[in-house]
């Protein structure tokens, strides 16, 4: 989600739970992105970049989640 969507979610969420709202990129271990770019305008390379970001974030999410269990 982009900054606008993220801000809307934060505003609608009870403030005591705001710290629970995360962007998928917050879980990235290697990629340095604060959002997932729209791959539509980047051609094949744009789709590959999105895939790389999401795979990195998924690995980070599962690494963090498995530590908490």
Tab-separated table of C-alpha atoms in Angstrom:
chain	number	residue	atom	x	y	z
A	1	UNK	CA	0.000	0.000	0.000
A	2	UNK	CA	1.239	3.493	-0.661
A	3	UNK	CA	1.625	6.269	1.921
A	4	UNK	CA	-1.908	7.523	1.335
A	5	UNK	CA	-3.426	4.097	1.984
A	6	UNK	CA	-1.159	3.570	4.981
A	7	UNK	CA	-2.207	6.924	6.479
A	8	UNK	CA	-5.879	6.082	5.974
A	9	UNK	CA	-5.486	2.749	7.764
A	10	UNK	CA	-3.650	4.427	10.662
A	11	UNK	CA	-6.426	7.034	10.977
A	12	UNK	CA	-9.175	4.410	11.034
A	13	UNK	CA	-7.427	2.133	13.515
A	14	UNK	CA	-7.829	2.730	17.258
A	15	UNK	CA	-4.603	4.466	18.284
A	16	UNK	CA	-3.740	1.784	20.830
A	17	UNK	CA	-3.239	-0.631	17.919
A	18	UNK	CA	-1.345	1.625	15.487
A	19	UNK	CA	1.998	-0.018	16.267
A	20	UNK	CA	0.609	-3.295	14.925
A	21	UNK	CA	0.143	-1.881	11.424
A	22	UNK	CA	3.159	-2.628	9.262
A	23	UNK	CA	4.077	-2.317	5.634
A	24	UNK	CA	5.275	-5.465	3.918
A	25	UNK	CA	8.587	-3.697	3.269
A	26	UNK	CA	9.108	-3.347	7.038
A	27	UNK	CA	9.982	-7.047	6.978
A	28	UNK	CA	12.593	-6.847	4.216
A	29	UNK	CA	15.967	-8.252	5.173
A	30	UNK	CA	17.969	-7.066	2.153
A	31	UNK	CA	15.864	-4.724	0.016
A	32	UNK	CA	15.881	-1.024	0.933
A	33	UNK	CA	12.389	0.016	-0.132
A	34	UNK	CA	9.686	1.739	1.907
A	35	UNK	CA	6.939	0.671	-0.496
A	36	UNK	CA	6.377	-1.855	-3.258
A	37	UNK	CA	6.499	0.014	-6.563
A	38	UNK	CA	3.872	-0.446	-9.254
A	39	UNK	CA	5.456	-2.892	-11.723
A	40	UNK	CA	3.179	-1.891	-14.574
A	41	UNK	CA	5.454	0.901	-15.826
A	42	UNK	CA	8.733	-0.939	-15.298
A	43	UNK	CA	8.355	-3.635	-17.887
A	44	UNK	CA	9.721	-7.080	-17.103
A	45	UNK	CA	12.363	-5.604	-14.783
A	46	UNK	CA	9.629	-3.865	-12.783
A	47	UNK	CA	7.839	-7.151	-12.176
A	48	UNK	CA	11.109	-8.839	-11.210
A	49	UNK	CA	11.844	-6.040	-8.722
A	50	UNK	CA	8.411	-6.438	-7.106
A	51	UNK	CA	8.942	-10.184	-6.870
A	52	UNK	CA	12.365	-9.667	-5.270
A	53	UNK	CA	10.951	-7.220	-2.710
A	54	UNK	CA	8.030	-9.495	-1.817
A	55	UNK	CA	10.207	-12.601	-1.514
A	56	UNK	CA	12.609	-10.716	0.759
A	57	UNK	CA	9.723	-9.400	2.868
A	58	UNK	CA	8.141	-12.859	3.123
A	59	UNK	CA	11.434	-14.344	4.296
A	60	UNK	CA	11.799	-11.566	6.867
A	61	UNK	CA	8.218	-11.984	8.052
A	62	UNK	CA	8.589	-15.732	8.528
A	63	UNK	CA	11.973	-15.314	10.222
A	64	UNK	CA	10.486	-12.807	12.664
A	65	UNK	CA	7.313	-14.840	13.216
A	66	UNK	CA	9.174	-18.104	13.807
A	67	UNK	CA	11.333	-16.414	16.491
A	68	UNK	CA	8.241	-15.281	18.396
A	69	UNK	CA	6.747	-18.788	18.621
